[in-house]
Amino acid sequence: MMTMVVAVLVVLMLATALLVLVTPNMIAAVAASSAVSLVVSVLFVMLRAPDVAMTEAAVGAGLSAMVLALGLRRLGLWKLDNREKDDA
Amino acid sequence: MNQLPVEYLFFVGAIGLVGIGVAGMLLCRNLFRVLLALVIAEAGANLLLVLTGYRWDAVAPIVLPGMPAGTTMVDPVPQALVLTAIVIGVGIQAFAVAVLIKIYHGYGSLDRRRLAAMLDRDMNELAGVGPGRSPEAPAGKRPFPPPEQQEGRS
Amino acid sequence: MNAVALLVVLPLLAAFLTPSLGRVSGLAAKLLGPAVLLFCLGLVWHYSTGDGLPFSIALGGFLPPLGINLYVDSLALLFAGIVFLLVLLAWPWGDGSREQYALLMLLAGSSAALALSGDLFNIFVFYELGAVASFGLVVSAGTRAAHLATFRYLLISGLGSVLFLLGVAIVYINTGTLNLAHLATLAPQSLNNIQGLVAFVLILLGVGVKAELFLVNSWVPEVYATAPGWVSGLLAGIVSKLAILVLLRLLILVFDFPDAHNLLLLLGVAGFVSGELAAWWARDFRRLLAFSSIGQLGLVFIGFSISGQAGVMAGLAVALHHVLVKPALFYLAESWGGALGRLRGAGGRSPLAAAVFVLFALSLIGVPPLPGFWAKMLVIMGLAGEGGNLQITAIAAVLVVTVVEAAYLLRLVGSFYAGDGPEAVPSKQGPGDISRALLFAVGLLLAMVFVLPLGDWLSSVSGEAMNVPHYVAVVLQRGELQ
Amino acid sequence: MRNLISLLFVGGLVFLLLVLTLQAPFAEGPMLVGKGILQQGTEETGTANLVTSVVLGYRGYDTLGELSILFTAALALGVVLGRRRPEAPRDLEAGLVLRASSDLLFPLLLVVGLYIILHGHLTPGGGFQGGVILAAAFFLPVLARPSQRISHAGLMALEALAGAAFIIIGLLAMRHGGQFLQPLLDKGQLGSLLSGGTLPLLYIAVGVKVGAELAGLLVRLGDAEADS
């Protein structure tokens, strides 16, 4: 049972991480990176590290996403249909 | 006690994150995405660090009232290290975003290769030397012919 | 003894207070830093002349290996002293903003912490602190090129810190401790295997970013070409040297395996050869200095790859020589930082600066009476003493590349005295830069005169640093945890 | 070519790490230091949460370094974005819903943040986690009412004060020949709010500093947006 849950979480996490690298939309990439942090914090709970899980959720999923989103707005990439020309 | 696959899974997850992150840092062309990749790689390294202190038969390292003495707990040290590493990471990340904003203002692009070429040009301009390895601005005499021809710009 | 923590804590406290203090009184913000630095220098002097070295203090009263300890020996004090001195010299040359003063104090505090630290993860924390402080200083040039160079430096440094953390994880999972002395007792059993080697490579790449190690040094020319000259001087003088000190400690205490030494030799030779060849091709003064710096640090790694005390001594000699030479050259670059062609005839326009440059160039090449010669000599003698095939090849590479080094430096020196240049533009030195460069030149000459006592002293310092059983005994004095 | 080398590097790294860590003694590592701390931690520091005893006690010096890094990052960010510009025209106020909910959330977040900081030595959480929540509490009104601004100078002063307080608590311990950051005061009853000696005080300093710091970072990044 535990194995199944962990397997699903790990696959989800790795897939989301890949999504960060390949999605053409920057907002989606930031959201995905925040989702990665969220899954990681769930894994921290399973590893019996509640302190770390709280920090990862607050800092990694919340604050860091906020910082990145503010950056995106300033960079003018805050558009849902933005296909970046710069990325290969 | 057949718990082997679970421990593999945690490791695969952590190392996979590091791998994806590092690959992204080396391969992505958009600098903002490179920054995201760095964040992912850091998360992977943190996960690996927490894994080093894990025990199956243990509880979280917090003494609760009524807990029998001698209860095994997981190692608190790596957890403390990771707390530190996470906060360090977000500080550097905020600074990086600010620099990225300035770069975009200055160069109007976030493409890594284009930026590298422009940085090269800027440095040459700053130093007052011509673009590329041109033969007409050498220091003293050069015994060898220039190894590469001038790039597109005159 | 416990006051040794002040060397780290006071600069940090001053840095915290400086920005707010600057709002109240600009003068107080300007004077707080030098006062603290002078106090710290006095403290370093007090400890290095007193007896009782080496000693160790347990921060928070938590005995190592549970807590973090500071290890104080002549080597640590030497590097801490260099840090405070160089920051003090750099103090008047900034743009006078309170942010910059605070960043300088943070750089000083973090570097002193690195020199004294006895804990692997603590090294990581203060290494990152030094990195962020140096980002702030480089970016203060304010140009778009400086921003981009900083970002690229940040990325490499971030990659390095991920690798470092991975290395720490491998060390911890195998030994269960982070204290260097405790690791020194465990390493022969737990880390003398493939795991230890991989951990070493990861940590080497992590720390190597700042030590301008081959493979992770692509930031060096960009940053040195775009940062203000005095910041480049600080980076070359302090940041890279502290990274080297950290590597030296790890090499002596934890990763003392033949494979690690051979790897260091290979990377060192690659750094030396690539750095000096790139310097040959460089067409402007700053990037020439940057590449030459990569080459010199490669030579330091070659020195450290020699086993035993000879290696430590050789590496330290090259590193200390580099501290004397490179910051001064970067000060000169403040007004000479353009194309090399513009320096034609500089010998006529600012004879003093040209003379100082000639002195430094000769020492870098290794012309006999100058200290640079002895440093290079120690490296080559050490390599010859090892006598393996790899070492002989390295000697050949060092000698051949030294010819290249001599060629490009002498070519430049020659152009200084080759009549008036085509464009008789700036290249006139400001009094501040030249006086600081002169200070280093005097230091270099003094080192030349007192080379014998210096050699003895260096030998005793490196002997002390090499003494692993003593280190372990000093740190874990109350018996080891089981 | 460069891509190929990068891929090889990443592949090699992942392979090596996988092989090594799968051999490593997972879940039964030697834990020499960890066991020592688990045995002595509660006695030596008086905190029920052993992670806190490591963060502020055994490795309190690391925490000082970490606070300095946040401080440095904020300073360097200030250098990059420049001093704040005089009042630039801002967007209109946000909608009623956002404003009302921010009014509602502000005290709530404040209380939760403080609670988490104050109980850091007893339950999961502490200065960092609580500090982030405090930062969110202070940043929320800025989002809801862009015309109101938080003063950078005030945040900076608060932060400097908190950082200095951390160091000064550490230095006070040295007065009587103790070591830097040695815990003072009575350790108290394990598990009660007033236990752990000076550690909760240190955590309050950490919380305030982290909160002020991160709020400052967010406000600065948000400000930068206004004058683009």
mmCIF file of N, CA, C and O in Angstrom, chain B residues 18 22 25 31 34 38 42 46 48-49 52 75 77-78 81 92 95-96 99-100 102-103 106-107 115-116 119-120 122-124 126-130 132 134 139 141-143 147, chain C residues 121 124-125 128 132 135 144-145 147-152 154-155 158-159 162 165-166 168-169 172-173 178 221-222 225-226 280-284 287 337-341 411:
data_model
loop_
_atom_site.group_PDB
_atom_site.id
_atom_site.type_symbol
_atom_site.label_atom_id
_atom_site.label_comp_id
_atom_site.label_asym_id
_atom_site.label_seq_id
_atom_site.Cartn_x
_atom_site.Cartn_y
_atom_site.Cartn_z
ATOM 1 N N VAL B 18 17.330 15.500 -9.099
ATOM 2 C CA VAL B 18 18.643 16.117 -9.319
ATOM 3 C C VAL B 18 19.012 16.024 -10.793
ATOM 4 O O VAL B 18 19.447 17.006 -11.411
ATOM 5 N N VAL B 22 19.655 19.208 -13.120
ATOM 6 C CA VAL B 22 20.970 19.507 -13.686
ATOM 7 C C VAL B 22 20.894 19.494 -15.216
ATOM 8 O O VAL B 22 21.465 20.370 -15.885
ATOM 9 N N MET B 25 19.466 22.677 -16.298
ATOM 10 C CA MET B 25 20.405 23.791 -16.178
ATOM 11 C C MET B 25 21.380 23.819 -17.328
ATOM 12 O O MET B 25 21.823 24.876 -17.765
ATOM 13 N N LEU B 31 16.913 31.551 -19.855
ATOM 14 C CA LEU B 31 17.567 31.652 -18.550
ATOM 15 C C LEU B 31 16.576 31.508 -17.401
ATOM 16 O O LEU B 31 16.921 31.005 -16.343
ATOM 17 N N VAL B 34 16.224 27.971 -16.797
ATOM 18 C CA VAL B 34 17.432 27.447 -16.162
ATOM 19 C C VAL B 34 17.342 27.662 -14.652
ATOM 20 O O VAL B 34 17.703 26.785 -13.857
ATOM 21 N N LEU B 38 17.345 24.921 -11.611
ATOM 22 C CA LEU B 38 18.192 24.962 -10.413
ATOM 23 C C LEU B 38 17.358 24.695 -9.163
ATOM 24 O O LEU B 38 17.765 23.948 -8.270
ATOM 25 N N GLU B 42 17.915 21.614 -6.544
ATOM 26 C CA GLU B 42 18.098 21.822 -5.103
ATOM 27 C C GLU B 42 17.102 20.992 -4.302
ATOM 28 O O GLU B 42 17.469 20.393 -3.288
ATOM 29 N N ASN B 46 18.008 18.193 -1.485
ATOM 30 C CA ASN B 46 17.455 18.233 -0.131
ATOM 31 C C ASN B 46 16.777 16.919 0.229
ATOM 32 O O ASN B 46 16.938 16.411 1.336
ATOM 33 N N LEU B 48 17.447 14.006 -0.937
ATOM 34 C CA LEU B 48 18.474 12.995 -0.722
ATOM 35 C C LEU B 48 19.083 13.135 0.671
ATOM 36 O O LEU B 48 19.345 12.148 1.365
ATOM 37 N N LEU B 49 19.286 14.382 1.083
ATOM 38 C CA LEU B 49 19.901 14.623 2.384
ATOM 39 C C LEU B 49 18.981 14.121 3.507
ATOM 40 O O LEU B 49 19.443 13.502 4.472
ATOM 41 N N THR B 52 19.155 10.434 4.067
ATOM 42 C CA THR B 52 20.316 9.856 4.748
ATOM 43 C C THR B 52 20.042 9.635 6.231
ATOM 44 O O THR B 52 20.738 8.861 6.859
ATOM 45 N N ASP B 75 16.957 10.585 12.416
ATOM 46 C CA ASP B 75 18.080 11.464 12.701
ATOM 47 C C ASP B 75 17.677 12.927 12.494
ATOM 48 O O ASP B 75 17.265 13.307 11.403
ATOM 49 N N VAL B 77 19.625 15.540 12.528
ATOM 50 C CA VAL B 77 20.666 16.413 11.966
ATOM 51 C C VAL B 77 20.419 16.734 10.490
ATOM 52 O O VAL B 77 20.375 17.908 10.111
ATOM 53 N N PRO B 78 20.198 15.716 9.623
ATOM 54 C CA PRO B 78 19.966 16.070 8.218
ATOM 55 C C PRO B 78 18.748 16.957 8.045
ATOM 56 O O PRO B 78 18.732 17.824 7.173
ATOM 57 N N LEU B 81 19.842 20.376 8.602
ATOM 58 C CA LEU B 81 20.644 20.844 7.468
ATOM 59 C C LEU B 81 19.741 21.270 6.320
ATOM 60 O O LEU B 81 19.960 22.296 5.670
ATOM 61 N N ILE B 92 18.794 33.087 -2.517
ATOM 62 C CA ILE B 92 19.565 33.205 -3.752
ATOM 63 C C ILE B 92 18.628 33.329 -4.948
ATOM 64 O O ILE B 92 18.875 34.089 -5.890
ATOM 65 N N PHE B 95 17.283 36.850 -5.385
ATOM 66 C CA PHE B 95 18.321 37.692 -5.971
ATOM 67 C C PHE B 95 18.455 37.407 -7.463
ATOM 68 O O PHE B 95 18.559 38.327 -8.291
ATOM 69 N N ALA B 96 18.413 36.121 -7.816
ATOM 70 C CA ALA B 96 18.567 35.751 -9.220
ATOM 71 C C ALA B 96 17.441 36.331 -10.063
ATOM 72 O O ALA B 96 17.676 36.812 -11.177
ATOM 73 N N VAL B 99 18.183 39.937 -10.759
ATOM 74 C CA VAL B 99 19.221 40.100 -11.788
ATOM 75 C C VAL B 99 18.644 39.804 -13.163
ATOM 76 O O VAL B 99 18.931 40.494 -14.152
ATOM 77 N N LEU B 100 17.786 38.783 -13.219
ATOM 78 C CA LEU B 100 17.178 38.398 -14.492
ATOM 79 C C LEU B 100 16.348 39.553 -15.056
ATOM 80 O O LEU B 100 16.383 39.833 -16.269
ATOM 81 N N LYS B 102 16.855 42.684 -14.605
ATOM 82 C CA LYS B 102 17.785 43.682 -15.128
ATOM 83 C C LYS B 102 18.378 43.236 -16.457
ATOM 84 O O LYS B 102 18.576 44.048 -17.369
ATOM 85 N N ILE B 103 18.675 41.938 -16.560
ATOM 86 C CA ILE B 103 19.248 41.440 -17.811
ATOM 87 C C ILE B 103 18.251 41.636 -18.943
ATOM 88 O O ILE B 103 18.595 42.092 -20.041
ATOM 89 N N GLY B 106 18.218 45.142 -19.983
ATOM 90 C CA GLY B 106 19.428 45.569 -20.687
ATOM 91 C C GLY B 106 19.538 44.974 -22.083
ATOM 92 O O GLY B 106 19.956 45.655 -23.019
ATOM 93 N N TYR B 107 19.188 43.698 -22.223
ATOM 94 C CA TYR B 107 19.459 43.018 -23.485
ATOM 95 C C TYR B 107 18.198 42.693 -24.278
ATOM 96 O O TYR B 107 18.283 42.328 -25.445
ATOM 97 N N LEU B 115 22.537 35.799 -25.547
ATOM 98 C CA LEU B 115 23.113 36.607 -24.477
ATOM 99 C C LEU B 115 24.614 36.395 -24.386
ATOM 100 O O LEU B 115 25.367 37.346 -24.168
ATOM 101 N N ALA B 116 25.052 35.155 -24.562
ATOM 102 C CA ALA B 116 26.488 34.890 -24.470
ATOM 103 C C ALA B 116 27.228 35.672 -25.545
ATOM 104 O O ALA B 116 28.280 36.282 -25.280
ATOM 105 N N LEU B 119 27.224 39.294 -24.577
ATOM 106 C CA LEU B 119 28.134 39.555 -23.459
ATOM 107 C C LEU B 119 29.561 39.657 -23.982
ATOM 108 O O LEU B 119 30.326 40.542 -23.589
ATOM 109 N N ASP B 120 29.891 38.758 -24.888
ATOM 110 C CA ASP B 120 31.224 38.773 -25.472
ATOM 111 C C ASP B 120 31.488 40.126 -26.131
ATOM 112 O O ASP B 120 32.539 40.738 -25.955
ATOM 113 N N ASP B 122 29.943 42.933 -25.559
ATOM 114 C CA ASP B 122 30.003 43.987 -24.548
ATOM 115 C C ASP B 122 31.360 44.044 -23.881
ATOM 116 O O ASP B 122 31.908 45.122 -23.642
ATOM 117 N N MET B 123 31.891 42.852 -23.569
ATOM 118 C CA MET B 123 33.189 42.836 -22.889
ATOM 119 C C MET B 123 34.269 43.384 -23.792
ATOM 120 O O MET B 123 35.144 44.119 -23.357
ATOM 121 N N ASN B 124 34.184 43.032 -25.089
ATOM 122 C CA ASN B 124 35.185 43.542 -26.014
ATOM 123 C C ASN B 124 35.092 45.057 -26.131
ATOM 124 O O ASN B 124 36.097 45.753 -26.180
ATOM 125 N N LEU B 126 33.874 47.095 -23.866
ATOM 126 C CA LEU B 126 34.339 47.649 -22.591
ATOM 127 C C LEU B 126 35.853 47.735 -22.577
ATOM 128 O O LEU B 126 36.441 48.691 -22.072
ATOM 129 N N ALA B 127 36.491 46.720 -23.156
ATOM 130 C CA ALA B 127 37.943 46.677 -23.152
ATOM 131 C C ALA B 127 38.527 47.455 -24.325
ATOM 132 O O ALA B 127 39.732 47.669 -24.379
ATOM 133 N N GLY B 128 37.683 47.864 -25.253
ATOM 134 C CA GLY B 128 38.190 48.604 -26.388
ATOM 135 C C GLY B 128 38.919 47.753 -27.400
ATOM 136 O O GLY B 128 39.850 48.222 -28.049
ATOM 137 N N VAL B 129 38.523 46.499 -27.538
ATOM 138 C CA VAL B 129 39.119 45.674 -28.590
ATOM 139 C C VAL B 129 38.025 45.304 -29.579
ATOM 140 O O VAL B 129 36.846 45.271 -29.228
ATOM 141 N N GLY B 130 38.404 45.034 -30.787
ATOM 142 C CA GLY B 130 37.433 44.750 -31.842
ATOM 143 C C GLY B 130 36.745 43.431 -31.617
ATOM 144 O O GLY B 130 37.138 42.651 -30.756
ATOM 145 N N GLY B 132 35.587 39.606 -32.109
ATOM 146 C CA GLY B 132 36.254 38.388 -32.566
ATOM 147 C C GLY B 132 37.755 38.488 -32.389
ATOM 148 O O GLY B 132 38.272 39.429 -31.789
ATOM 149 N N SER B 134 40.371 39.447 -34.211
ATOM 150 C CA SER B 134 40.818 40.061 -35.450
ATOM 151 C C SER B 134 42.329 40.250 -35.403
ATOM 152 O O SER B 134 42.895 40.464 -34.338
ATOM 153 N N ALA B 139 48.474 42.400 -29.393
ATOM 154 C CA ALA B 139 49.452 42.948 -28.481
ATOM 155 C C ALA B 139 50.801 42.444 -28.944
ATOM 156 O O ALA B 139 51.081 41.265 -28.885
ATOM 157 N N LYS B 141 53.599 41.206 -31.480
ATOM 158 C CA LYS B 141 53.485 40.380 -32.678
ATOM 159 C C LYS B 141 52.889 39.034 -32.324
ATOM 160 O O LYS B 141 53.133 38.495 -31.250
ATOM 161 N N ARG B 142 52.101 38.494 -33.219
ATOM 162 C CA ARG B 142 51.560 37.159 -32.985
ATOM 163 C C ARG B 142 52.184 36.186 -33.971
ATOM 164 O O ARG B 142 52.093 36.387 -35.173
ATOM 165 N N PRO B 143 52.792 35.154 -33.462
ATOM 166 C CA PRO B 143 53.457 34.218 -34.356
ATOM 167 C C PRO B 143 52.470 33.328 -35.118
ATOM 168 O O PRO B 143 52.774 32.861 -36.203
ATOM 169 N N PRO B 147 43.166 31.701 -35.038
ATOM 170 C CA PRO B 147 42.613 30.363 -35.220
ATOM 171 C C PRO B 147 41.228 30.366 -35.844
ATOM 172 O O PRO B 147 40.854 29.400 -36.472
ATOM 173 N N PHE C 121 29.263 20.878 6.941
ATOM 174 C CA PHE C 121 28.091 21.633 6.491
ATOM 175 C C PHE C 121 28.233 23.115 6.804
ATOM 176 O O PHE C 121 27.755 23.960 6.056
ATOM 177 N N PHE C 124 29.767 24.684 4.014
ATOM 178 C CA PHE C 124 28.801 24.945 2.943
ATOM 179 C C PHE C 124 28.067 26.256 3.184
ATOM 180 O O PHE C 124 27.954 27.089 2.282
ATOM 181 N N VAL C 125 27.580 26.461 4.422
ATOM 182 C CA VAL C 125 26.786 27.659 4.714
ATOM 183 C C VAL C 125 27.609 28.918 4.473
ATOM 184 O O VAL C 125 27.172 29.848 3.787
ATOM 185 N N GLU C 128 28.442 29.632 0.844
ATOM 186 C CA GLU C 128 27.334 30.275 0.141
ATOM 187 C C GLU C 128 27.237 31.749 0.518
ATOM 188 O O GLU C 128 26.959 32.594 -0.338
ATOM 189 N N VAL C 132 27.213 34.808 -2.130
ATOM 190 C CA VAL C 132 26.175 35.822 -2.322
ATOM 191 C C VAL C 132 26.768 37.216 -2.136
ATOM 192 O O VAL C 132 26.441 38.149 -2.885
ATOM 193 N N PHE C 135 28.479 38.092 -5.252
ATOM 194 C CA PHE C 135 27.531 38.475 -6.315
ATOM 195 C C PHE C 135 27.168 39.953 -6.162
ATOM 196 O O PHE C 135 27.153 40.714 -7.141
ATOM 197 N N ARG C 144 24.934 46.333 -17.788
ATOM 198 C CA ARG C 144 24.173 45.137 -18.145
ATOM 199 C C ARG C 144 25.105 43.937 -18.275
ATOM 200 O O ARG C 144 24.734 42.816 -17.943
ATOM 201 N N ALA C 145 26.335 44.189 -18.726
ATOM 202 C CA ALA C 145 27.287 43.080 -18.824
ATOM 203 C C ALA C 145 27.584 42.510 -17.442
ATOM 204 O O ALA C 145 27.672 41.289 -17.268
ATOM 205 N N HIS C 147 25.553 42.500 -14.905
ATOM 206 C CA HIS C 147 24.405 41.713 -14.483
ATOM 207 C C HIS C 147 24.440 40.313 -15.092
ATOM 208 O O HIS C 147 24.239 39.318 -14.408
ATOM 209 N N LEU C 148 24.714 40.279 -16.379
ATOM 210 C CA LEU C 148 24.711 38.976 -17.045
ATOM 211 C C LEU C 148 25.840 38.095 -16.524
ATOM 212 O O LEU C 148 25.633 36.906 -16.249
ATOM 213 N N ALA C 149 27.016 38.684 -16.357
ATOM 214 C CA ALA C 149 28.141 37.891 -15.850
ATOM 215 C C ALA C 149 27.820 37.356 -14.462
ATOM 216 O O ALA C 149 28.111 36.200 -14.151
ATOM 217 N N THR C 150 27.185 38.193 -13.629
ATOM 218 C CA THR C 150 26.824 37.742 -12.292
ATOM 219 C C THR C 150 25.845 36.580 -12.358
ATOM 220 O O THR C 150 25.966 35.608 -11.614
ATOM 221 N N PHE C 151 24.873 36.688 -13.261
ATOM 222 C CA PHE C 151 23.884 35.622 -13.335
ATOM 223 C C PHE C 151 24.528 34.309 -13.751
ATOM 224 O O PHE C 151 24.222 33.246 -13.201
ATOM 225 N N ARG C 152 25.439 34.393 -14.710
ATOM 226 C CA ARG C 152 26.096 33.152 -15.143
ATOM 227 C C ARG C 152 26.967 32.575 -14.036
ATOM 228 O O ARG C 152 27.037 31.353 -13.838
ATOM 229 N N LEU C 154 26.313 32.993 -10.892
ATOM 230 C CA LEU C 154 25.350 32.452 -9.929
ATOM 231 C C LEU C 154 24.899 31.056 -10.328
ATOM 232 O O LEU C 154 24.753 30.169 -9.481
ATOM 233 N N LEU C 155 24.690 30.853 -11.639
ATOM 234 C CA LEU C 155 24.229 29.533 -12.069
ATOM 235 C C LEU C 155 25.291 28.472 -11.817
ATOM 236 O O LEU C 155 25.001 27.390 -11.297
ATOM 237 N N GLY C 158 25.446 27.878 -8.241
ATOM 238 C CA GLY C 158 24.303 27.090 -7.778
ATOM 239 C C GLY C 158 24.463 25.620 -8.102
ATOM 240 O O GLY C 158 24.192 24.745 -7.266
ATOM 241 N N LEU C 159 24.930 25.338 -9.307
ATOM 242 C CA LEU C 159 25.201 23.947 -9.681
ATOM 243 C C LEU C 159 26.234 23.357 -8.730
ATOM 244 O O LEU C 159 26.089 22.225 -8.236
ATOM 245 N N VAL C 162 24.686 22.457 -5.415
ATOM 246 C CA VAL C 162 23.918 21.205 -5.469
ATOM 247 C C VAL C 162 24.871 20.012 -5.396
ATOM 248 O O VAL C 162 24.641 19.056 -4.637
ATOM 249 N N LEU C 165 26.157 19.573 -1.905
ATOM 250 C CA LEU C 165 25.174 18.945 -1.012
ATOM 251 C C LEU C 165 25.095 17.443 -1.256
ATOM 252 O O LEU C 165 24.982 16.657 -0.307
ATOM 253 N N LEU C 166 25.162 17.051 -2.534
ATOM 254 C CA LEU C 166 25.140 15.614 -2.833
ATOM 255 C C LEU C 166 26.345 14.940 -2.176
ATOM 256 O O LEU C 166 26.228 13.849 -1.604
ATOM 257 N N VAL C 168 27.944 15.936 0.469
ATOM 258 C CA VAL C 168 27.707 15.889 1.912
ATOM 259 C C VAL C 168 26.780 14.721 2.250
ATOM 260 O O VAL C 168 27.000 13.992 3.223
ATOM 261 N N ALA C 169 25.746 14.532 1.414
ATOM 262 C CA ALA C 169 24.808 13.435 1.678
ATOM 263 C C ALA C 169 25.536 12.096 1.635
ATOM 264 O O ALA C 169 25.317 11.237 2.497
ATOM 265 N N TYR C 172 27.620 11.721 4.709
ATOM 266 C CA TYR C 172 26.840 11.517 5.931
ATOM 267 C C TYR C 172 26.236 10.121 5.991
ATOM 268 O O TYR C 172 26.194 9.501 7.045
ATOM 269 N N ILE C 173 25.783 9.613 4.853
ATOM 270 C CA ILE C 173 25.144 8.305 4.886
ATOM 271 C C ILE C 173 26.166 7.221 5.203
ATOM 272 O O ILE C 173 25.835 6.172 5.751
ATOM 273 N N LEU C 178 29.542 14.970 10.542
ATOM 274 C CA LEU C 178 29.948 16.060 9.658
ATOM 275 C C LEU C 178 31.181 16.764 10.170
ATOM 276 O O LEU C 178 31.754 17.607 9.484
ATOM 277 N N PRO C 221 36.688 34.720 -16.476
ATOM 278 C CA PRO C 221 36.986 35.876 -17.328
ATOM 279 C C PRO C 221 35.825 36.861 -17.413
ATOM 280 O O PRO C 221 36.050 38.062 -17.414
ATOM 281 N N GLU C 222 34.600 36.340 -17.445
ATOM 282 C CA GLU C 222 33.454 37.243 -17.579
ATOM 283 C C GLU C 222 33.326 38.159 -16.367
ATOM 284 O O GLU C 222 33.130 39.373 -16.488
ATOM 285 N N ALA C 225 36.219 40.614 -16.010
ATOM 286 C CA ALA C 225 36.233 41.660 -17.027
ATOM 287 C C ALA C 225 35.149 42.690 -16.780
ATOM 288 O O ALA C 225 35.269 43.827 -17.237
ATOM 289 N N THR C 226 34.078 42.329 -16.072
ATOM 290 C CA THR C 226 32.970 43.267 -15.932
ATOM 291 C C THR C 226 32.877 43.886 -14.543
ATOM 292 O O THR C 226 32.259 44.928 -14.378
ATOM 293 N N TRP C 280 47.527 33.869 -23.176
ATOM 294 C CA TRP C 280 48.330 34.196 -24.360
ATOM 295 C C TRP C 280 47.451 34.832 -25.427
ATOM 296 O O TRP C 280 47.834 35.789 -26.089
ATOM 297 N N TRP C 281 46.241 34.313 -25.584
ATOM 298 C CA TRP C 281 45.361 34.821 -26.623
ATOM 299 C C TRP C 281 44.585 36.062 -26.191
ATOM 300 O O TRP C 281 43.956 36.700 -27.024
ATOM 301 N N ALA C 282 44.577 36.352 -24.906
ATOM 302 C CA ALA C 282 43.762 37.473 -24.427
ATOM 303 C C ALA C 282 44.254 38.770 -25.051
ATOM 304 O O ALA C 282 45.446 38.960 -25.263
ATOM 305 N N ARG C 283 43.309 39.652 -25.350
ATOM 306 C CA ARG C 283 43.701 40.904 -25.982
ATOM 307 C C ARG C 283 43.429 42.105 -25.096
ATOM 308 O O ARG C 283 43.667 43.222 -25.505
ATOM 309 N N ASP C 284 42.875 41.879 -23.915
ATOM 310 C CA ASP C 284 42.753 43.011 -23.010
ATOM 311 C C ASP C 284 43.288 42.636 -21.645
ATOM 312 O O ASP C 284 43.373 41.465 -21.273
ATOM 313 N N ARG C 287 41.177 40.468 -18.906
ATOM 314 C CA ARG C 287 40.998 39.042 -19.170
ATOM 315 C C ARG C 287 42.335 38.319 -19.155
ATOM 316 O O ARG C 287 42.405 37.153 -18.779
ATOM 317 N N GLY C 337 42.624 48.862 -17.722
ATOM 318 C CA GLY C 337 41.788 47.720 -18.091
ATOM 319 C C GLY C 337 41.290 47.744 -19.510
ATOM 320 O O GLY C 337 40.162 47.374 -19.768
ATOM 321 N N GLY C 338 42.042 48.177 -20.453
ATOM 322 C CA GLY C 338 41.566 48.177 -21.832
ATOM 323 C C GLY C 338 42.366 47.214 -22.679
ATOM 324 O O GLY C 338 43.000 46.285 -22.182
ATOM 325 N N ALA C 339 42.323 47.460 -23.983
ATOM 326 C CA ALA C 339 43.064 46.615 -24.903
ATOM 327 C C ALA C 339 44.549 46.710 -24.600
ATOM 328 O O ALA C 339 45.048 47.753 -24.162
ATOM 329 N N LEU C 340 45.240 45.611 -24.876
ATOM 330 C CA LEU C 340 46.680 45.608 -24.596
ATOM 331 C C LEU C 340 47.411 46.592 -25.490
ATOM 332 O O LEU C 340 48.424 47.179 -25.094
ATOM 333 N N GLY C 341 46.866 46.780 -26.698
ATOM 334 C CA GLY C 341 47.521 47.681 -27.635
ATOM 335 C C GLY C 341 47.615 49.099 -27.101
ATOM 336 O O GLY C 341 48.559 49.837 -27.405
ATOM 337 N N ARG C 411 56.131 39.992 -23.676
ATOM 338 C CA ARG C 411 55.626 40.705 -24.849
ATOM 339 C C ARG C 411 54.951 42.011 -24.400
ATOM 340 O O ARG C 411 55.174 43.082 -24.960
#
